[in-house]
Amino acid sequence: MGVAGPGRCGRDPCGALCLLLTYLSVAYADYVILTHILLQPGFRGSLWCPFHAVMFNLIVLLLLACHTRAVFADPGMVPLPDTAIDFSDLRGNMPHKNERSNEDWTVCNRCETYRPPRAHHCRICHRCVRRMDHHCPWINNCVGELNQKYFIQFLFYTGLASLYAMGLVLTMWLWPVDRSFPGKMEGVAGGFSNNHVQMAHCIVLLVESILFGVFVTVIFYDQVVSIITDETPIEQLRNRLLKEARREVAHTRKPKIALLREVFGRGFVICWFFPCNCSPPSGGAPAYSYLPNYDV
């Protein structure tokens, strides 16, 4: 049976670093919101403090749960055979990879095993993954048929947490006083703006939230488009290359400069701006090969 992703990708230094960065970023955001925003006078004396604390930490809990499932779940690795299989006779008769369809079973030269339709080999995990989308260092695992749901949920809750954090920071800056109790905030107008440490933490949190929010939004959109079009990024790239190859076979394109010279002449480019025949394309009238007199 196949081994789960982390068992195969645990030695990837980039993936381990991204995992550490993910947990540190989430922990830092939670620390800033609880310590430097919600426990400050603007929120501390109102019911909004426990409400925002519970809501934000609920989102963080769901974020971490989805991330953990995406990290440790089997993305859909194709099981390796118990004994080596000889594919030497098969390889010579296999169609070229550009001629295969998504419904064909193929043979992986690296895993030395059959793989089902839409399965691809990951060079980092060293395994074939069913409906492989891509290898994501942020989960140190492949995104495939069995864990794509958890990966998309992780993206959603990360974007929601980023939006929530941005909203809390901007609320403290734009509305520092709890207007439900006008007399409560006397002498604290401006909220945390007088404390440089709090200001620095909130600026860092705002920048972090914007960067992560934009990043996960783009990936989330790409994942949804991939699901709706029923094409993984690998399949999109392969289909695009296949279309270009077919177009080149049907009509081999000449270089753009050669096409322009066929019209404007083969002389100097400056001559293209003047209504004169500076250099005939072929040194005279074009010559045509003899064509049989067919009845058309």
C-alpha positions as YAML, in Angstrom:
chain: A
units: angstrom
residues:
- id: 1
  name: MET
  ca: [0.00, 0.00, 0.00]
- id: 2
  name: GLY
  ca: [1.03, 3.63, -0.57]
- id: 3
  name: VAL
  ca: [2.81, 5.57, 2.10]
- id: 4
  name: ALA
  ca: [1.43, 8.91, 3.20]
- id: 5
  name: GLY
  ca: [2.96, 12.09, 1.89]
- id: 6
  name: PRO
  ca: [4.97, 13.23, 4.93]
- id: 7
  name: GLY
  ca: [6.68, 9.87, 5.11]
- id: 8
  name: ARG
  ca: [8.06, 10.48, 1.65]
- id: 9
  name: CYS
  ca: [8.54, 14.27, 1.78]
- id: 10
  name: GLY
  ca: [9.88, 14.62, 5.32]
- id: 11
  name: ARG
  ca: [13.40, 15.25, 4.05]
- id: 12
  name: ASP
  ca: [12.41, 18.22, 1.91]
- id: 13
  name: PRO
  ca: [14.11, 21.21, 3.63]
- id: 14
  name: CYS
  ca: [11.93, 23.77, 1.84]
- id: 15
  name: GLY
  ca: [8.76, 22.00, 2.97]
- id: 16
  name: ALA
  ca: [9.97, 21.75, 6.58]
- id: 17
  name: LEU
  ca: [10.83, 25.46, 6.56]
- id: 18
  name: CYS
  ca: [7.43, 26.40, 5.12]
- id: 19
  name: LEU
  ca: [5.66, 24.31, 7.76]
- id: 20
  name: LEU
  ca: [7.59, 26.09, 10.51]
- id: 21
  name: LEU
  ca: [6.88, 29.48, 8.94]
- id: 22
  name: THR
  ca: [3.17, 28.68, 8.73]
- id: 23
  name: TYR
  ca: [2.86, 27.77, 12.41]
- id: 24
  name: LEU
  ca: [4.98, 30.72, 13.54]
- id: 25
  name: SER
  ca: [2.91, 33.15, 11.44]
- id: 26
  name: VAL
  ca: [-0.36, 31.86, 12.85]
- id: 27
  name: ALA
  ca: [0.98, 31.92, 16.42]
- id: 28
  name: TYR
  ca: [2.28, 35.47, 15.99]
- id: 29
  name: ALA
  ca: [-1.04, 36.70, 14.58]
- id: 30
  name: ASP
  ca: [-2.92, 35.15, 17.50]
- id: 31
  name: TYR
  ca: [-0.47, 36.69, 19.99]
- id: 32
  name: VAL
  ca: [-0.79, 40.20, 18.52]
- id: 33
  name: ILE
  ca: [-4.57, 40.08, 18.38]
- id: 34
  name: LEU
  ca: [-4.99, 38.81, 21.93]
- id: 35
  name: THR
  ca: [-2.25, 40.86, 23.59]
- id: 36
  name: HIS
  ca: [-1.94, 44.08, 21.61]
- id: 37
  name: ILE
  ca: [-5.48, 44.53, 20.30]
- id: 38
  name: LEU
  ca: [-8.21, 42.77, 22.27]
- id: 39
  name: LEU
  ca: [-6.65, 43.25, 25.73]
- id: 40
  name: GLN
  ca: [-6.15, 46.96, 25.17]
- id: 41
  name: PRO
  ca: [-8.60, 49.55, 26.59]
- id: 42
  name: GLY
  ca: [-10.45, 49.87, 23.27]
- id: 43
  name: PHE
  ca: [-11.78, 46.30, 23.51]
- id: 44
  name: ARG
  ca: [-10.98, 45.07, 27.02]
- id: 45
  name: GLY
  ca: [-13.96, 46.60, 28.77]
- id: 46
  name: SER
  ca: [-16.59, 45.56, 26.23]
- id: 47
  name: LEU
  ca: [-18.31, 42.39, 25.10]
- id: 48
  name: TRP
  ca: [-16.44, 42.62, 21.79]
- id: 49
  name: CYS
  ca: [-13.26, 41.36, 23.48]
- id: 50
  name: PRO
  ca: [-14.46, 37.80, 24.24]
- id: 51
  name: PHE
  ca: [-16.52, 37.72, 21.05]
- id: 52
  name: HIS
  ca: [-13.56, 38.50, 18.76]
- id: 53
  name: ALA
  ca: [-11.24, 36.29, 20.82]
- id: 54
  name: VAL
  ca: [-13.53, 33.29, 20.44]
- id: 55
  name: MET
  ca: [-14.29, 33.92, 16.76]
- id: 56
  name: PHE
  ca: [-10.68, 34.47, 15.69]
- id: 57
  name: ASN
  ca: [-9.39, 31.47, 17.63]
- id: 58
  name: LEU
  ca: [-12.19, 29.34, 16.18]
- id: 59
  name: ILE
  ca: [-11.00, 30.30, 12.69]
- id: 60
  name: VAL
  ca: [-7.40, 29.56, 13.72]
- id: 61
  name: LEU
  ca: [-8.45, 26.18, 15.11]
- id: 62
  name: LEU
  ca: [-10.19, 25.27, 11.84]
- id: 63
  name: LEU
  ca: [-7.19, 26.56, 9.89]
- id: 64
  name: LEU
  ca: [-4.77, 24.36, 11.84]
- id: 65
  name: ALA
  ca: [-7.09, 21.35, 11.66]
- id: 66
  name: CYS
  ca: [-7.41, 21.60, 7.88]
- id: 67
  name: HIS
  ca: [-3.67, 22.20, 7.52]
- id: 68
  name: THR
  ca: [-2.87, 19.16, 9.65]
- id: 69
  name: ARG
  ca: [-5.20, 16.97, 7.60]
- id: 70
  name: ALA
  ca: [-3.64, 18.25, 4.36]
- id: 71
  name: VAL
  ca: [-0.14, 17.56, 5.71]
- id: 72
  name: PHE
  ca: [-0.69, 14.05, 7.05]
- id: 73
  name: ALA
  ca: [-3.38, 12.77, 4.68]
- id: 74
  name: ASP
  ca: [-2.45, 10.46, 1.84]
- id: 75
  name: PRO
  ca: [-2.86, 12.59, -1.31]
- id: 76
  name: GLY
  ca: [-3.69, 9.48, -3.34]
- id: 77
  name: MET
  ca: [-0.36, 7.77, -3.85]
- id: 78
  name: VAL
  ca: [-0.37, 4.84, -6.24]
- id: 79
  name: PRO
  ca: [0.65, 1.66, -4.35]
- id: 80
  name: LEU
  ca: [3.98, 0.16, -5.33]
- id: 81
  name: PRO
  ca: [4.04, -3.49, -6.48]
- id: 82
  name: ASP
  ca: [5.41, -6.08, -4.11]
- id: 83
  name: THR
  ca: [7.70, -7.42, -6.83]
- id: 84
  name: ALA
  ca: [9.42, -5.65, -9.70]
- id: 85
  name: ILE
  ca: [7.56, -5.76, -13.02]
- id: 86
  name: ASP
  ca: [9.34, -5.96, -16.37]
- id: 87
  name: PHE
  ca: [7.92, -3.29, -18.70]
- id: 88
  name: SER
  ca: [10.62, -3.53, -21.38]
- id: 89
  name: ASP
  ca: [8.23, -4.98, -23.96]
- id: 90
  name: LEU
  ca: [5.51, -2.49, -23.11]
- id: 91
  name: ARG
  ca: [7.58, 0.68, -23.39]
- id: 92
  name: GLY
  ca: [8.39, 0.21, -27.04]
- id: 93
  name: ASN
  ca: [4.69, 0.00, -27.95]
- id: 94
  name: MET
  ca: [3.46, 2.79, -25.69]
- id: 95
  name: PRO
  ca: [2.13, 5.93, -27.41]
- id: 96
  name: HIS
  ca: [4.00, 9.18, -27.06]
- id: 97
  name: LYS
  ca: [2.95, 11.10, -23.96]
- id: 98
  name: ASN
  ca: [1.51, 13.91, -26.10]
- id: 99
  name: GLU
  ca: [-0.80, 11.37, -27.73]
- id: 100
  name: ARG
  ca: [-2.20, 9.97, -24.50]
- id: 101
  name: SER
  ca: [-5.55, 10.96, -23.14]
- id: 102
  name: ASN
  ca: [-6.55, 11.44, -19.53]
- id: 103
  name: GLU
  ca: [-8.36, 8.08, -19.61]
- id: 104
  name: ASP
  ca: [-5.30, 5.95, -20.38]
- id: 105
  name: TRP
  ca: [-3.42, 3.79, -17.91]
- id: 106
  name: THR
  ca: [0.29, 4.47, -18.11]
- id: 107
  name: VAL
  ca: [3.55, 3.04, -16.81]
- id: 108
  name: CYS
  ca: [5.78, 5.14, -14.55]
- id: 109
  name: ASN
  ca: [9.45, 4.66, -15.40]
- id: 110
  name: ARG
  ca: [10.51, 5.82, -11.93]
- id: 111
  name: CYS
  ca: [8.05, 3.87, -9.78]
- id: 112
  name: GLU
  ca: [8.13, 0.87, -12.13]
- id: 113
  name: THR
  ca: [4.40, 0.35, -11.76]
- id: 114
  name: TYR
  ca: [1.12, 0.90, -13.54]
- id: 115
  name: ARG
  ca: [-0.63, 4.13, -12.69]
- id: 116
  name: PRO
  ca: [-4.30, 4.95, -13.24]
- id: 117
  name: PRO
  ca: [-5.61, 7.74, -15.47]
- id: 118
  name: ARG
  ca: [-4.68, 11.31, -14.43]
- id: 119
  name: ALA
  ca: [-1.94, 10.11, -12.08]
- id: 120
  name: HIS
  ca: [1.44, 11.87, -12.23]
- id: 121
  name: HIS
  ca: [4.84, 11.35, -10.68]
- id: 122
  name: CYS
  ca: [6.06, 13.79, -8.02]
- id: 123
  name: ARG
  ca: [9.81, 14.36, -8.17]
- id: 124
  name: ILE
  ca: [9.89, 15.47, -4.51]
- id: 125
  name: CYS
  ca: [7.77, 12.71, -2.98]
- id: 126
  name: HIS
  ca: [9.19, 10.15, -5.45]
- id: 127
  name: ARG
  ca: [5.76, 8.61, -5.89]
- id: 128
  name: CYS
  ca: [2.89, 8.72, -8.37]
- id: 129
  name: VAL
  ca: [-0.19, 10.57, -7.10]
- id: 130
  name: ARG
  ca: [-3.73, 10.19, -8.41]
- id: 131
  name: ARG
  ca: [-5.09, 13.40, -9.91]
- id: 132
  name: MET
  ca: [-2.00, 15.26, -8.76]
- id: 133
  name: ASP
  ca: [-2.47, 19.02, -8.71]
- id: 134
  name: HIS
  ca: [0.98, 20.12, -7.53]
- id: 135
  name: HIS
  ca: [3.48, 19.63, -4.74]
- id: 136
  name: CYS
  ca: [2.90, 22.32, -2.13]
- id: 137
  name: PRO
  ca: [5.78, 23.18, 0.23]
- id: 138
  name: TRP
  ca: [3.34, 24.90, 2.62]
- id: 139
  name: ILE
  ca: [1.90, 21.51, 3.52]
- id: 140
  name: ASN
  ca: [5.09, 19.58, 2.68]
- id: 141
  name: ASN
  ca: [2.95, 17.19, 0.68]
- id: 142
  name: CYS
  ca: [1.36, 16.74, -2.71]
- id: 143
  name: VAL
  ca: [-2.11, 18.08, -3.40]
- id: 144
  name: GLY
  ca: [-3.98, 15.16, -4.92]
- id: 145
  name: GLU
  ca: [-7.25, 13.35, -5.15]
- id: 146
  name: LEU
  ca: [-7.61, 12.54, -1.45]
- id: 147
  name: ASN
  ca: [-6.39, 15.73, 0.27]
- id: 148
  name: GLN
  ca: [-7.33, 18.54, -2.14]
- id: 149
  name: LYS
  ca: [-10.45, 19.22, -0.04]
- id: 150
  name: TYR
  ca: [-8.37, 19.83, 3.09]
- id: 151
  name: PHE
  ca: [-5.92, 22.01, 1.14]
- id: 152
  name: ILE
  ca: [-8.71, 24.23, -0.21]
- id: 153
  name: GLN
  ca: [-10.26, 24.48, 3.25]
- id: 154
  name: PHE
  ca: [-6.86, 25.51, 4.63]
- id: 155
  name: LEU
  ca: [-6.65, 28.25, 1.98]
- id: 156
  name: PHE
  ca: [-10.17, 29.45, 2.80]
- id: 157
  name: TYR
  ca: [-9.61, 29.72, 6.55]
- id: 158
  name: THR
  ca: [-6.19, 31.32, 6.04]
- id: 159
  name: GLY
  ca: [-7.78, 34.00, 3.88]
- id: 160
  name: LEU
  ca: [-10.60, 34.44, 6.40]
- id: 161
  name: ALA
  ca: [-8.13, 34.78, 9.29]
- id: 162
  name: SER
  ca: [-6.10, 37.32, 7.31]
- id: 163
  name: LEU
  ca: [-9.23, 39.35, 6.57]
- id: 164
  name: TYR
  ca: [-10.31, 39.16, 10.23]
- id: 165
  name: ALA
  ca: [-6.89, 40.33, 11.44]
- id: 166
  name: MET
  ca: [-6.85, 43.23, 8.97]
- id: 167
  name: GLY
  ca: [-10.32, 44.25, 10.13]
- id: 168
  name: LEU
  ca: [-9.32, 44.29, 13.81]
- id: 169
  name: VAL
  ca: [-6.17, 46.31, 13.16]
- id: 170
  name: LEU
  ca: [-7.99, 48.86, 11.02]
- id: 171
  name: THR
  ca: [-10.78, 49.08, 13.61]
- id: 172
  name: MET
  ca: [-8.28, 49.97, 16.32]
- id: 173
  name: TRP
  ca: [-6.73, 52.63, 14.10]
- id: 174
  name: LEU
  ca: [-9.92, 54.17, 12.70]
- id: 175
  name: TRP
  ca: [-12.22, 53.66, 15.70]
- id: 176
  name: PRO
  ca: [-10.07, 53.50, 18.84]
- id: 177
  name: VAL
  ca: [-12.82, 54.48, 21.30]
- id: 178
  name: ASP
  ca: [-15.66, 52.21, 22.37]
- id: 179
  name: ARG
  ca: [-18.54, 54.52, 21.49]
- id: 180
  name: SER
  ca: [-21.05, 52.30, 23.26]
- id: 181
  name: PHE
  ca: [-19.66, 53.71, 26.54]
- id: 182
  name: PRO
  ca: [-18.53, 57.29, 25.82]
- id: 183
  name: GLY
  ca: [-17.20, 58.00, 29.28]
- id: 184
  name: LYS
  ca: [-15.14, 54.87, 29.61]
- id: 185
  name: MET
  ca: [-12.28, 55.90, 27.35]
- id: 186
  name: GLU
  ca: [-11.36, 59.28, 28.78]
- id: 187
  name: GLY
  ca: [-7.63, 59.86, 28.53]
- id: 188
  name: VAL
  ca: [-7.15, 56.89, 26.21]
- id: 189
  name: ALA
  ca: [-8.14, 58.60, 22.96]
- id: 190
  name: GLY
  ca: [-6.01, 57.28, 20.14]
- id: 191
  name: GLY
  ca: [-5.97, 53.78, 21.60]
- id: 192
  name: PHE
  ca: [-2.62, 52.11, 21.22]
- id: 193
  name: SER
  ca: [-1.16, 54.74, 18.89]
- id: 194
  name: ASN
  ca: [0.97, 56.19, 21.71]
- id: 195
  name: ASN
  ca: [2.71, 52.87, 22.28]
- id: 196
  name: HIS
  ca: [5.41, 52.27, 19.68]
- id: 197
  name: VAL
  ca: [5.68, 48.55, 20.45]
- id: 198
  name: GLN
  ca: [1.98, 48.00, 19.89]
- id: 199
  name: MET
  ca: [2.10, 50.08, 16.73]
- id: 200
  name: ALA
  ca: [5.02, 48.05, 15.38]
- id: 201
  name: HIS
  ca: [3.29, 44.73, 16.14]
- id: 202
  name: CYS
  ca: [0.09, 45.87, 14.46]
- id: 203
  name: ILE
  ca: [1.93, 47.10, 11.35]
- id: 204
  name: VAL
  ca: [3.75, 43.77, 11.05]
- id: 205
  name: LEU
  ca: [0.45, 41.91, 11.50]
- id: 206
  name: LEU
  ca: [-1.24, 44.08, 8.88]
- id: 207
  name: VAL
  ca: [1.55, 43.45, 6.35]
- id: 208
  name: GLU
  ca: [1.53, 39.73, 7.12]
- id: 209
  name: SER
  ca: [-2.24, 39.55, 6.72]
- id: 210
  name: ILE
  ca: [-2.17, 41.36, 3.38]
- id: 211
  name: LEU
  ca: [0.63, 39.19, 1.96]
- id: 212
  name: PHE
  ca: [-0.86, 35.89, 3.09]
- id: 213
  name: GLY
  ca: [-4.38, 37.01, 2.20]
- id: 214
  name: VAL
  ca: [-3.50, 37.91, -1.39]
- id: 215
  name: PHE
  ca: [-1.34, 34.80, -1.77]
- id: 216
  name: VAL
  ca: [-3.97, 32.30, -0.62]
- id: 217
  name: THR
  ca: [-6.74, 34.10, -2.54]
- id: 218
  name: VAL
  ca: [-4.88, 33.62, -5.82]
- id: 219
  name: ILE
  ca: [-4.22, 29.94, -5.07]
- id: 220
  name: PHE
  ca: [-7.81, 29.43, -3.89]
- id: 221
  name: TYR
  ca: [-9.11, 30.89, -7.15]
- id: 222
  name: ASP
  ca: [-6.76, 28.66, -9.15]
- id: 223
  name: GLN
  ca: [-7.97, 25.59, -7.24]
- id: 224
  name: VAL
  ca: [-11.64, 26.41, -7.84]
- id: 225
  name: VAL
  ca: [-11.02, 26.99, -11.55]
- id: 226
  name: SER
  ca: [-9.15, 23.68, -11.70]
- id: 227
  name: ILE
  ca: [-12.14, 21.88, -10.18]
- id: 228
  name: ILE
  ca: [-14.72, 23.60, -12.39]
- id: 229
  name: THR
  ca: [-12.77, 22.98, -15.61]
- id: 230
  name: ASP
  ca: [-11.88, 19.43, -14.48]
- id: 231
  name: GLU
  ca: [-8.23, 20.02, -15.37]
- id: 232
  name: THR
  ca: [-5.30, 20.02, -12.99]
- id: 233
  name: PRO
  ca: [-2.47, 22.50, -13.70]
- id: 234
  name: ILE
  ca: [-0.38, 19.60, -15.05]
- id: 235
  name: GLU
  ca: [-3.16, 18.64, -17.45]
- id: 236
  name: GLN
  ca: [-3.69, 22.27, -18.47]
- id: 237
  name: LEU
  ca: [-0.01, 22.61, -19.34]
- id: 238
  name: ARG
  ca: [0.06, 19.31, -21.21]
- id: 239
  name: ASN
  ca: [-3.10, 20.16, -23.20]
- id: 240
  name: ARG
  ca: [-1.70, 23.58, -24.05]
- id: 241
  name: LEU
  ca: [1.55, 22.06, -25.30]
- id: 242
  name: LEU
  ca: [-0.39, 19.45, -27.24]
- id: 243
  name: LYS
  ca: [-2.49, 22.10, -28.96]
- id: 244
  name: GLU
  ca: [0.60, 24.09, -29.87]
- id: 245
  name: ALA
  ca: [2.31, 20.96, -31.23]
- id: 246
  name: ARG
  ca: [-0.70, 20.13, -33.38]
- id: 247
  name: ARG
  ca: [-0.86, 23.70, -34.63]
- id: 248
  name: GLU
  ca: [2.82, 23.63, -35.56]
- id: 249
  name: VAL
  ca: [2.39, 20.36, -37.42]
- id: 250
  name: ALA
  ca: [-0.60, 21.72, -39.31]
- id: 251
  name: HIS
  ca: [1.11, 24.99, -40.17]
- id: 252
  name: THR
  ca: [4.76, 25.67, -39.42]
- id: 253
  name: ARG
  ca: [5.08, 29.34, -38.59]
- id: 254
  name: LYS
  ca: [7.94, 31.38, -39.96]
- id: 255
  name: PRO
  ca: [9.72, 33.99, -37.83]
- id: 256
  name: LYS
  ca: [7.89, 37.32, -37.68]
- id: 257
  name: ILE
  ca: [10.80, 39.19, -39.28]
- id: 258
  name: ALA
  ca: [10.79, 36.73, -42.20]
- id: 259
  name: LEU
  ca: [7.06, 37.27, -42.73]
- id: 260
  name: LEU
  ca: [7.58, 41.04, -42.76]
- id: 261
  name: ARG
  ca: [10.44, 40.75, -45.25]
- id: 262
  name: GLU
  ca: [8.23, 38.75, -47.61]
- id: 263
  name: VAL
  ca: [5.93, 41.76, -47.85]
- id: 264
  name: PHE
  ca: [8.27, 44.74, -47.52]
- id: 265
  name: GLY
  ca: [11.37, 43.30, -49.22]
- id: 266
  name: ARG
  ca: [14.66, 41.83, -48.09]
- id: 267
  name: GLY
  ca: [16.63, 45.08, -48.12]
- id: 268
  name: PHE
  ca: [17.32, 47.45, -45.25]
- id: 269
  name: VAL
  ca: [14.51, 48.05, -42.79]
- id: 270
  name: ILE
  ca: [14.65, 51.79, -43.47]
- id: 271
  name: CYS
  ca: [13.49, 51.05, -47.02]
- id: 272
  name: TRP
  ca: [10.20, 49.72, -45.65]
- id: 273
  name: PHE
  ca: [9.06, 53.32, -45.09]
- id: 274
  name: PHE
  ca: [9.43, 54.39, -48.74]
- id: 275
  name: PRO
  ca: [7.21, 53.45, -51.71]
- id: 276
  name: CYS
  ca: [9.99, 51.92, -53.77]
- id: 277
  name: ASN
  ca: [11.10, 48.41, -54.64]
- id: 278
  name: CYS
  ca: [14.55, 48.52, -53.09]
- id: 279
  name: SER
  ca: [15.22, 44.81, -53.17]
- id: 280
  name: PRO
  ca: [12.92, 42.29, -54.82]
- id: 281
  name: PRO
  ca: [12.23, 39.34, -52.54]
- id: 282
  name: SER
  ca: [13.68, 36.81, -55.01]
- id: 283
  name: GLY
  ca: [15.69, 39.01, -57.35]
- id: 284
  name: GLY
  ca: [12.92, 39.18, -59.91]
- id: 285
  name: ALA
  ca: [9.59, 37.60, -60.71]
- id: 286
  name: PRO
  ca: [8.64, 34.64, -58.54]
- id: 287
  name: ALA
  ca: [9.11, 31.21, -60.08]
- id: 288
  name: TYR
  ca: [6.52, 28.47, -59.77]
- id: 289
  name: SER
  ca: [6.98, 24.76, -60.22]
- id: 290
  name: TYR
  ca: [5.12, 22.96, -62.99]
- id: 291
  name: LEU
  ca: [1.73, 21.66, -61.96]
- id: 292
  name: PRO
  ca: [-0.05, 18.84, -63.78]
- id: 293
  name: ASN
  ca: [-3.21, 19.80, -65.64]
- id: 294
  name: TYR
  ca: [-5.76, 18.24, -63.33]
- id: 295
  name: ASP
  ca: [-9.46, 18.67, -63.84]
- id: 296
  name: VAL
  ca: [-10.72, 20.51, -60.80]
...
